[in-house]
Amino acid sequence: MKKKFVSLFLTAVMATSLLAGCGNSSTTAPAESKPAETPAATEEAKAETTPAESTAAAETTADSGAADYSDVTLTMWSMWNSTEPQGQVIQEAADAFKEKTGATINIEWKGRDINTIIQAALESNEKIDIFEDDYSRIAKNYKDYCYDLTDMAKAANYDATSYACFNEVATEWAGFLPCITEQPQVGGVFYNQDIFDDCGISVPTTWDEFLAACQTMVDKGYQPLALDSAYADFTFGYHLDRVIGEEAISDLAVNGGWSKNEGAVKAAQQIIDFVKAGYLADGAPDEYPSSQNKIGLTGKVAMVVCANYVAPEVNNNSGTEINWGMFNYPAVDGGADPSNAYAGANSLAITKYSENAQAAFDFLMFLTSGEFDQKMADTASQIPADPSNTAPAIMSGTVEALVATKAPLSWNMGLNDNSELKTSFKDIIISLYEGKYATGEDFAAAMDALY
């Protein structure tokens, strides 16, 4: 027999309010995602996104503290496959939601190619209530087809169970809150805690401390940093951000002028010195994933700069269980704000034309907070969408980095803003890590020669 569903609004309201930064959302701030890849809504659009059915459902929930969605059927397009850990948890949550509320959720498993088909489906008002995709695409490309979740999120105290950085930047892009974060990502330095412990190293916060830690590792017979060519531009982009900031990187990427930018020359020279000091793992930059796998296969490689998915990748590829830790990329003396990290997220949106938006929203909250968010984090070895949940040990340090992030960095920190040259940028950056440039000036000249 179906049970009554105690409103997720009440559950969320009782949730503990979280830390500042990426923990609580209130205002609007400025991100892209793992290589995957505006004006406020008008009154007319807002009217279109407030079906009477949703209003009635909301009133029922508010008045009685329970919602009965026995006559509701929701269609969800998922970016996962049913056999994947994420898909299994989503299906389990859908079944539990039906048990509690009576709502039927039909899940269509579209896989990663959802971003090639969702636009046309939304334009034709195909029967979709909920869909998954990267939050930047939702907020930028699909915002005209998304339900404005601002009021429902406020009523549910969603701020208390989410990261501010995702809510704020998505709101800035779309002009309203278009999506609910489902699977957060964060980038930084992922490391083997056992090697740090053996070397007596504390987490470095500055570039000088980082270099000292690398030398200590070398002296103890370890190789400090793994690097695969696939992530060379991400790694250098992080360092360059710490010197000149993402806005300046974007300007250089689009307009050139690398040789005239002292910070760009300085950053390249610091990497040249880093490579000459012998701080890269043997063979780096390798072809992906050869170098990162050495963290698990050799037990001698300590760190890699990447996003959080690198930890389970290395464990799975090497058949080992690394004692992972993570810290944000270190600050460079005299450089830009070092507090922000790369951050991205797979997220969930409700279609503007959904006839059961409140039921859909209640399901999103059911999935991305509390029991099923914790289950998703544990089963898929990922960061919880609700910061009050516990990150698995393999994600140690990631929640703290997200909470501290107020202006998320985009993938490759602005280098991708020149789509025509980004592949050429990557080739030159790989050459930088291969030691092919004698000076930072030589590197900057090679970048300028592309324009």
Short mmCIF file of C-alpha atoms in Angstrom, two decimals:
data_model
loop_
_atom_site.label_atom_id
_atom_site.label_comp_id
_atom_site.label_asym_id
_atom_site.label_seq_id
_atom_site.Cartn_x
_atom_site.Cartn_y
_atom_site.Cartn_z
CA MET A 1 0.00 0.00 0.00
CA LYS A 2 1.35 3.39 -0.90
CA LYS A 3 2.45 5.57 1.97
CA LYS A 4 1.87 9.26 2.34
CA PHE A 5 4.86 11.35 1.35
CA VAL A 6 5.99 13.73 4.07
CA SER A 7 6.72 16.91 2.23
CA LEU A 8 10.30 17.42 1.18
CA PHE A 9 9.76 21.09 1.95
CA LEU A 10 9.55 20.29 5.67
CA THR A 11 12.55 17.97 5.46
CA ALA A 12 14.61 20.62 3.71
CA VAL A 13 13.54 23.36 6.12
CA MET A 14 14.79 21.25 9.04
CA ALA A 15 18.11 20.59 7.30
CA THR A 16 21.13 22.20 8.84
CA SER A 17 22.13 25.42 7.15
CA LEU A 18 25.59 25.02 5.68
CA LEU A 19 28.86 26.80 5.35
CA ALA A 20 29.36 29.93 3.35
CA GLY A 21 30.86 30.07 -0.12
CA CYS A 22 29.78 27.08 -2.20
CA GLY A 23 27.67 25.89 0.74
CA ASN A 24 24.85 28.42 0.96
CA SER A 25 23.34 30.29 -1.96
CA SER A 26 21.82 33.71 -1.61
CA THR A 27 23.18 36.11 -4.20
CA THR A 28 24.35 35.72 -7.75
CA ALA A 29 27.95 35.05 -8.82
CA PRO A 30 29.80 33.55 -11.77
CA ALA A 31 31.79 28.10 -14.78
CA GLU A 32 31.84 24.99 -17.85
CA SER A 33 32.35 21.35 -17.06
CA LYS A 34 34.46 18.32 -17.72
CA PRO A 35 35.08 18.24 -21.44
CA ALA A 36 31.56 17.52 -22.31
CA GLU A 37 31.26 20.99 -22.76
CA THR A 38 21.13 36.62 -19.78
CA PRO A 39 18.35 38.29 -19.26
CA ALA A 40 15.86 37.66 -16.50
CA ALA A 41 12.72 35.77 -17.40
CA THR A 42 9.86 37.95 -18.61
CA GLU A 43 6.54 38.08 -16.79
CA GLU A 44 5.00 36.30 -19.76
CA ALA A 45 7.55 33.48 -19.48
CA LYS A 46 6.96 33.21 -15.75
CA ALA A 47 3.26 32.90 -16.37
CA GLU A 48 3.89 30.10 -18.87
CA THR A 49 5.94 28.23 -16.30
CA THR A 50 3.28 28.16 -13.59
CA PRO A 51 0.75 25.46 -14.53
CA ALA A 52 -2.36 25.34 -12.38
CA GLU A 53 -1.68 21.69 -11.61
CA SER A 54 1.67 22.55 -10.03
CA THR A 55 0.18 25.36 -7.97
CA ALA A 56 -2.51 23.04 -6.66
CA ALA A 57 0.07 20.40 -5.74
CA ALA A 58 2.16 22.97 -3.91
CA GLU A 59 -0.87 24.18 -1.96
CA THR A 60 -1.75 20.61 -1.01
CA THR A 61 1.76 20.03 0.25
CA ALA A 62 1.88 23.28 2.21
CA ASP A 63 -1.56 22.85 3.76
CA SER A 64 -1.43 19.19 4.76
CA GLY A 65 2.27 18.49 5.05
CA ALA A 66 1.86 15.61 2.59
CA ALA A 67 1.49 15.16 -1.14
CA ASP A 68 -0.49 12.53 -3.00
CA TYR A 69 0.64 12.22 -6.62
CA SER A 70 -1.27 9.02 -7.39
CA ASP A 71 -2.53 10.35 -10.71
CA VAL A 72 0.83 11.81 -11.77
CA THR A 73 3.14 10.28 -14.35
CA LEU A 74 6.50 11.96 -14.95
CA THR A 75 8.82 11.30 -17.88
CA MET A 76 12.53 11.66 -17.20
CA TRP A 77 15.32 11.63 -19.78
CA SER A 78 18.49 10.43 -18.08
CA MET A 79 22.09 10.87 -19.22
CA TRP A 80 22.96 7.52 -17.67
CA ASN A 81 22.33 3.91 -18.62
CA SER A 82 20.20 1.73 -16.38
CA THR A 83 23.13 -0.61 -15.62
CA GLU A 84 25.46 2.14 -14.39
CA PRO A 85 25.69 2.89 -10.66
CA GLN A 86 24.10 6.32 -11.16
CA GLY A 87 21.26 4.80 -13.17
CA GLN A 88 20.64 2.14 -10.56
CA VAL A 89 20.35 4.71 -7.78
CA ILE A 90 18.03 6.93 -9.85
CA GLN A 91 15.76 3.95 -10.55
CA GLU A 92 15.75 2.97 -6.89
CA ALA A 93 14.84 6.53 -5.92
CA ALA A 94 12.05 6.60 -8.51
CA ASP A 95 10.64 3.36 -7.10
CA ALA A 96 10.81 4.69 -3.55
CA PHE A 97 9.20 7.97 -4.60
CA LYS A 98 6.31 6.03 -6.16
CA GLU A 99 5.92 4.01 -2.96
CA LYS A 100 5.70 7.21 -0.91
CA THR A 101 3.68 9.46 -3.21
CA GLY A 102 2.02 7.29 -5.82
CA ALA A 103 3.80 9.15 -8.66
CA THR A 104 5.00 7.06 -11.58
CA ILE A 105 8.34 8.09 -13.07
CA ASN A 106 9.09 6.69 -16.49
CA ILE A 107 12.84 6.92 -17.06
CA GLU A 108 14.21 6.89 -20.59
CA TRP A 109 17.92 6.05 -20.48
CA LYS A 110 19.50 8.23 -23.16
CA GLY A 111 23.15 7.95 -22.12
CA ARG A 112 25.81 10.61 -22.71
CA ASP A 113 24.44 11.46 -26.13
CA ILE A 114 21.49 13.20 -24.51
CA ASN A 115 23.10 16.55 -25.35
CA THR A 116 22.83 15.75 -29.06
CA ILE A 117 19.08 15.15 -28.95
CA ILE A 118 17.63 17.16 -26.08
CA GLN A 119 17.51 20.52 -27.88
CA ALA A 120 15.26 19.27 -30.69
CA ALA A 121 13.09 17.37 -28.21
CA LEU A 122 12.55 20.49 -26.10
CA GLU A 123 11.81 22.64 -29.14
CA SER A 124 9.08 20.22 -30.20
CA ASN A 125 7.58 20.04 -26.67
CA GLU A 126 8.20 16.31 -26.54
CA LYS A 127 6.74 14.58 -23.49
CA ILE A 128 9.53 15.28 -21.00
CA ASP A 129 9.14 16.49 -17.44
CA ILE A 130 12.73 16.10 -16.19
CA PHE A 131 16.05 15.91 -18.02
CA GLU A 132 19.72 15.64 -17.06
CA ASP A 133 22.71 17.40 -18.56
CA ASP A 134 25.68 19.58 -17.73
CA TYR A 135 24.49 22.60 -15.75
CA SER A 136 26.18 25.10 -18.06
CA ARG A 137 24.31 23.74 -21.08
CA ILE A 138 21.06 23.76 -19.15
CA ALA A 139 21.53 27.35 -18.01
CA LYS A 140 22.89 28.68 -21.31
CA ASN A 141 21.48 26.57 -24.15
CA TYR A 142 18.19 25.24 -22.80
CA LYS A 143 17.07 27.98 -20.42
CA ASP A 144 14.14 29.00 -22.64
CA TYR A 145 12.65 25.54 -22.14
CA CYS A 146 13.31 25.27 -18.40
CA TYR A 147 10.89 25.83 -15.55
CA ASP A 148 11.86 28.66 -13.23
CA LEU A 149 12.64 26.83 -9.98
CA THR A 150 13.38 29.95 -7.94
CA ASP A 151 10.18 30.04 -5.89
CA MET A 152 9.96 26.30 -5.27
CA ALA A 153 13.62 26.20 -4.25
CA LYS A 154 13.07 29.07 -1.83
CA ALA A 155 10.02 27.38 -0.31
CA ALA A 156 12.02 24.16 0.10
CA ASN A 157 15.03 26.00 1.60
CA TYR A 158 17.13 24.46 -1.16
CA ASP A 159 20.01 26.77 -0.25
CA ALA A 160 20.58 24.67 2.87
CA THR A 161 21.09 21.46 0.92
CA SER A 162 23.14 22.67 -2.05
CA TYR A 163 26.28 24.52 -3.11
CA ALA A 164 25.98 28.25 -3.63
CA CYS A 165 28.47 28.39 -6.49
CA PHE A 166 26.33 26.20 -8.76
CA ASN A 167 23.06 27.92 -7.90
CA GLU A 168 24.46 31.40 -8.28
CA VAL A 169 26.29 30.91 -11.57
CA ALA A 170 23.37 29.02 -13.12
CA THR A 171 21.05 31.83 -12.04
CA GLU A 172 23.41 34.42 -13.50
CA TRP A 173 23.53 32.59 -16.83
CA ALA A 174 19.80 31.89 -17.13
CA GLY A 175 18.30 34.83 -15.25
CA PHE A 176 16.54 32.41 -12.89
CA LEU A 177 17.33 29.10 -11.17
CA PRO A 178 16.98 26.58 -14.03
CA CYS A 179 18.29 23.37 -12.47
CA ILE A 180 19.06 21.33 -9.38
CA THR A 181 22.62 20.09 -8.89
CA GLU A 182 22.87 16.32 -9.01
CA GLN A 183 26.52 15.32 -9.39
CA PRO A 184 29.06 18.02 -8.52
CA GLN A 185 32.62 18.03 -9.82
CA VAL A 186 35.63 19.87 -8.49
CA GLY A 187 39.20 20.11 -9.74
CA GLY A 188 42.47 20.47 -7.89
CA VAL A 189 45.46 18.44 -6.77
CA PHE A 190 44.57 14.83 -5.92
CA TYR A 191 47.25 13.03 -3.95
CA ASN A 192 48.23 9.84 -2.16
CA GLN A 193 47.95 10.65 1.53
CA ASP A 194 50.23 7.74 2.43
CA ILE A 195 53.10 9.30 0.48
CA PHE A 196 52.51 12.66 2.14
CA ASP A 197 52.52 10.95 5.53
CA ASP A 198 55.72 9.05 4.75
CA CYS A 199 57.38 12.32 3.74
CA GLY A 200 55.98 14.28 6.68
CA ILE A 201 54.35 16.75 4.27
CA SER A 202 51.43 19.00 5.18
CA VAL A 203 49.06 20.17 2.48
CA PRO A 204 50.81 23.05 0.66
CA THR A 205 48.85 26.25 0.13
CA THR A 206 51.44 28.27 -1.80
CA TRP A 207 53.58 27.52 -4.86
CA ASP A 208 56.76 27.77 -2.79
CA GLU A 209 55.38 25.26 -0.29
CA PHE A 210 54.33 23.03 -3.19
CA LEU A 211 57.85 23.09 -4.65
CA ALA A 212 59.34 22.30 -1.25
CA ALA A 213 56.96 19.36 -0.88
CA CYS A 214 57.95 18.09 -4.33
CA GLN A 215 61.64 18.24 -3.41
CA THR A 216 60.98 16.36 -0.18
CA MET A 217 59.21 13.64 -2.18
CA VAL A 218 62.07 13.38 -4.66
CA ASP A 219 64.55 13.11 -1.80
CA LYS A 220 62.50 10.20 -0.41
CA GLY A 221 62.44 8.39 -3.75
CA TYR A 222 58.98 9.45 -4.93
CA GLN A 223 57.88 11.14 -8.17
CA PRO A 224 55.74 14.18 -7.36
CA LEU A 225 53.32 14.79 -10.25
CA ALA A 226 51.62 12.56 -12.79
CA LEU A 227 50.56 14.24 -16.03
CA ASP A 228 48.73 12.87 -19.06
CA SER A 229 48.69 14.91 -22.25
CA ALA A 230 44.88 14.91 -22.15
CA TYR A 231 45.01 17.18 -19.09
CA ALA A 232 48.11 19.26 -19.88
CA ASP A 233 46.05 22.34 -20.76
CA PHE A 234 43.91 21.89 -17.64
CA THR A 235 47.00 21.65 -15.45
CA PHE A 236 48.74 24.64 -17.00
CA GLY A 237 45.46 26.59 -17.06
CA TYR A 238 45.18 26.11 -13.31
CA HIS A 239 48.69 27.43 -12.76
CA LEU A 240 48.14 30.34 -15.13
CA ASP A 241 44.92 31.23 -13.30
CA ARG A 242 46.85 31.49 -10.04
CA VAL A 243 49.20 33.99 -11.70
CA ILE A 244 46.89 36.18 -13.82
CA GLY A 245 43.30 34.99 -13.23
CA GLU A 246 40.75 33.46 -15.59
CA GLU A 247 39.52 36.75 -17.07
CA ALA A 248 43.03 37.64 -18.24
CA ILE A 249 43.52 34.09 -19.61
CA SER A 250 40.34 34.40 -21.63
CA ASP A 251 41.51 37.72 -23.06
CA LEU A 252 44.86 36.22 -24.07
CA ALA A 253 43.17 33.19 -25.58
CA VAL A 254 40.87 35.31 -27.73
CA ASN A 255 43.13 38.24 -28.60
CA GLY A 256 46.71 37.05 -28.17
CA GLY A 257 49.43 39.21 -26.67
CA TRP A 258 51.06 36.45 -24.62
CA SER A 259 54.55 37.90 -24.98
CA LYS A 260 53.40 41.26 -23.62
CA ASN A 261 51.84 39.71 -20.52
CA GLU A 262 54.48 39.41 -17.81
CA GLY A 263 52.30 37.02 -15.80
CA ALA A 264 51.91 34.60 -18.70
CA VAL A 265 55.68 34.59 -19.26
CA LYS A 266 56.26 34.12 -15.52
CA ALA A 267 53.82 31.20 -15.30
CA ALA A 268 55.46 29.42 -18.24
CA GLN A 269 58.91 29.95 -16.73
CA GLN A 270 57.73 28.47 -13.43
CA ILE A 271 56.57 25.34 -15.26
CA ILE A 272 59.87 25.14 -17.16
CA ASP A 273 61.72 25.30 -13.83
CA PHE A 274 59.34 22.71 -12.35
CA VAL A 275 60.06 20.26 -15.17
CA LYS A 276 63.83 20.88 -15.00
CA ALA A 277 63.78 20.15 -11.28
CA GLY A 278 62.56 16.63 -12.05
CA TYR A 279 59.15 16.93 -10.43
CA LEU A 280 57.17 15.24 -13.21
CA ALA A 281 56.63 11.48 -13.10
CA ASP A 282 58.75 9.39 -15.46
CA GLY A 283 57.43 9.62 -19.02
CA ALA A 284 55.10 12.54 -18.34
CA PRO A 285 53.30 13.93 -20.20
CA ASP A 286 52.11 10.43 -21.11
CA GLU A 287 49.16 9.38 -23.20
CA TYR A 288 46.02 9.23 -21.07
CA PRO A 289 45.66 7.42 -18.70
CA SER A 290 49.18 6.00 -18.47
CA SER A 291 50.62 8.63 -16.13
CA GLN A 292 47.72 8.86 -13.67
CA ASN A 293 47.57 5.06 -13.50
CA LYS A 294 51.15 5.05 -12.16
CA ILE A 295 49.79 6.53 -8.93
CA GLY A 296 48.19 3.15 -8.31
CA LEU A 297 50.48 0.83 -10.26
CA THR A 298 53.85 1.97 -8.87
CA GLY A 299 53.02 3.40 -5.45
CA LYS A 300 55.72 5.96 -6.14
CA VAL A 301 53.80 8.76 -7.91
CA ALA A 302 52.18 11.15 -5.48
CA MET A 303 49.87 13.67 -7.19
CA VAL A 304 47.82 14.55 -10.25
CA VAL A 305 45.97 17.74 -11.23
CA CYS A 306 42.51 16.80 -12.45
CA ALA A 307 38.85 16.70 -11.42
CA ASN A 308 37.48 14.32 -8.82
CA TYR A 309 36.64 11.52 -11.25
CA VAL A 310 40.39 10.81 -11.45
CA ALA A 311 40.36 9.05 -8.07
CA PRO A 312 37.95 6.22 -8.96
CA GLU A 313 39.50 6.03 -12.45
CA VAL A 314 42.95 5.34 -11.01
CA ASN A 315 41.59 2.88 -8.46
CA ASN A 316 39.62 0.99 -11.09
CA ASN A 317 42.38 1.03 -13.70
CA SER A 318 45.11 -0.07 -11.30
CA GLY A 319 43.09 -2.39 -9.08
CA THR A 320 44.28 -0.54 -5.98
CA GLU A 321 42.71 1.51 -3.21
CA ILE A 322 44.69 4.73 -2.93
CA ASN A 323 44.32 6.72 0.29
CA TRP A 324 43.20 9.82 -1.61
CA GLY A 325 43.24 13.41 -0.48
CA MET A 326 42.57 16.62 -2.42
CA PHE A 327 43.61 20.25 -2.06
CA ASN A 328 42.98 23.32 -4.15
CA TYR A 329 45.74 24.38 -6.53
CA PRO A 330 48.27 26.45 -4.56
CA ALA A 331 48.53 30.23 -4.61
CA VAL A 332 51.33 31.97 -6.49
CA ASP A 333 53.02 34.86 -4.71
CA GLY A 334 51.70 38.16 -6.07
CA GLY A 335 49.15 36.35 -8.23
CA ALA A 336 45.38 36.21 -8.55
CA ASP A 337 42.71 35.04 -6.06
CA PRO A 338 43.58 31.41 -5.18
CA SER A 339 40.34 30.55 -3.37
CA ASN A 340 38.33 29.35 -6.35
CA ALA A 341 38.45 25.90 -7.91
CA TYR A 342 37.28 24.45 -11.18
CA ALA A 343 33.71 23.31 -10.54
CA GLY A 344 31.08 21.75 -12.75
CA ALA A 345 27.98 19.64 -12.28
CA ASN A 346 25.58 17.30 -13.95
CA SER A 347 22.20 18.72 -13.05
CA LEU A 348 18.46 18.17 -13.39
CA ALA A 349 15.96 20.50 -15.02
CA ILE A 350 12.18 20.54 -15.32
CA THR A 351 10.61 21.51 -18.63
CA LYS A 352 8.73 24.77 -18.76
CA TYR A 353 5.73 22.99 -20.20
CA SER A 354 5.57 20.19 -17.60
CA GLU A 355 2.04 19.82 -16.25
CA ASN A 356 3.33 18.44 -12.94
CA ALA A 357 6.25 20.68 -12.08
CA GLN A 358 5.73 20.50 -8.32
CA ALA A 359 5.75 16.71 -8.32
CA ALA A 360 8.84 16.78 -10.52
CA PHE A 361 10.57 19.22 -8.15
CA ASP A 362 9.70 17.09 -5.13
CA PHE A 363 11.32 14.13 -6.86
CA LEU A 364 14.46 16.15 -7.61
CA MET A 365 14.75 17.08 -3.95
CA PHE A 366 14.10 13.45 -2.98
CA LEU A 367 16.94 12.33 -5.27
CA THR A 368 19.53 15.03 -4.51
CA SER A 369 19.31 15.32 -0.73
CA GLY A 370 19.06 12.98 2.21
CA GLU A 371 19.13 9.21 1.81
CA PHE A 372 19.34 8.87 -1.95
CA ASP A 373 21.94 11.58 -2.41
CA GLN A 374 24.08 9.76 0.15
CA LYS A 375 23.46 6.51 -1.68
CA MET A 376 24.44 8.14 -4.98
CA ALA A 377 27.68 9.46 -3.46
CA ASP A 378 28.59 6.10 -1.95
CA THR A 379 27.54 3.93 -4.90
CA ALA A 380 29.07 6.06 -7.64
CA SER A 381 32.08 7.27 -5.58
CA GLN A 382 31.22 10.91 -6.14
CA ILE A 383 30.72 14.17 -4.27
CA PRO A 384 27.29 14.41 -2.63
CA ALA A 385 24.94 17.04 -4.06
CA ASP A 386 23.87 17.87 -0.51
CA PRO A 387 26.94 19.18 1.39
CA SER A 388 25.46 17.98 4.69
CA ASN A 389 25.90 14.42 3.45
CA THR A 390 29.24 12.66 3.78
CA ALA A 391 31.67 12.42 0.90
CA PRO A 392 33.15 8.93 0.47
CA ALA A 393 36.75 8.60 1.64
CA ILE A 394 37.92 8.61 -1.98
CA MET A 395 36.53 12.17 -2.28
CA SER A 396 38.27 13.51 0.83
CA GLY A 397 38.70 17.28 0.62
CA THR A 398 36.32 17.87 -2.27
CA VAL A 399 33.35 19.22 -0.32
CA GLU A 400 35.62 21.70 1.46
CA ALA A 401 36.97 22.95 -1.88
CA LEU A 402 33.45 23.42 -3.27
CA VAL A 403 32.23 25.19 -0.15
CA ALA A 404 35.13 27.65 -0.41
CA THR A 405 34.51 28.37 -4.10
CA LYS A 406 32.52 31.51 -4.83
CA ALA A 407 33.37 32.03 -8.53
CA PRO A 408 33.92 28.61 -10.12
CA LEU A 409 36.65 28.32 -12.72
CA SER A 410 35.65 26.95 -16.11
CA TRP A 411 37.26 23.92 -17.71
CA ASN A 412 40.79 24.96 -18.79
CA MET A 413 40.28 28.34 -17.09
CA GLY A 414 39.51 30.45 -20.15
CA LEU A 415 41.80 28.74 -22.67
CA ASN A 416 38.75 27.17 -24.31
CA ASP A 417 37.25 30.57 -25.06
CA ASN A 418 39.04 30.49 -28.41
CA SER A 419 37.45 27.41 -29.94
CA GLU A 420 39.51 27.71 -33.13
CA LEU A 421 42.87 27.68 -31.37
CA LYS A 422 42.25 25.59 -28.25
CA THR A 423 43.69 22.43 -29.85
CA SER A 424 46.79 24.34 -30.91
CA PHE A 425 47.09 25.81 -27.41
CA LYS A 426 47.07 22.29 -26.03
CA ASP A 427 49.83 21.14 -28.40
CA ILE A 428 52.09 24.00 -27.31
CA ILE A 429 51.33 23.40 -23.63
CA ILE A 430 52.21 19.72 -24.03
CA SER A 431 55.51 20.85 -25.55
CA LEU A 432 56.02 23.10 -22.52
CA TYR A 433 55.80 20.09 -20.21
CA GLU A 434 58.03 18.11 -22.57
CA GLY A 435 60.77 20.70 -21.98
CA LYS A 436 60.85 22.05 -25.53
CA TYR A 437 60.96 25.72 -24.54
CA ALA A 438 64.06 27.19 -22.95
CA THR A 439 62.31 30.21 -21.47
CA GLY A 440 58.88 31.55 -20.68
CA GLU A 441 59.41 34.10 -23.44
CA ASP A 442 59.88 31.26 -25.95
CA PHE A 443 56.61 29.70 -24.89
CA ALA A 444 54.74 33.01 -25.11
CA ALA A 445 56.16 33.65 -28.58
CA ALA A 446 54.95 30.23 -29.73
CA MET A 447 51.46 31.03 -28.45
CA ASP A 448 51.45 34.42 -30.21
CA ALA A 449 52.56 32.80 -33.46
CA LEU A 450 49.18 31.05 -33.64
CA TYR A 451 47.29 34.30 -34.29
#
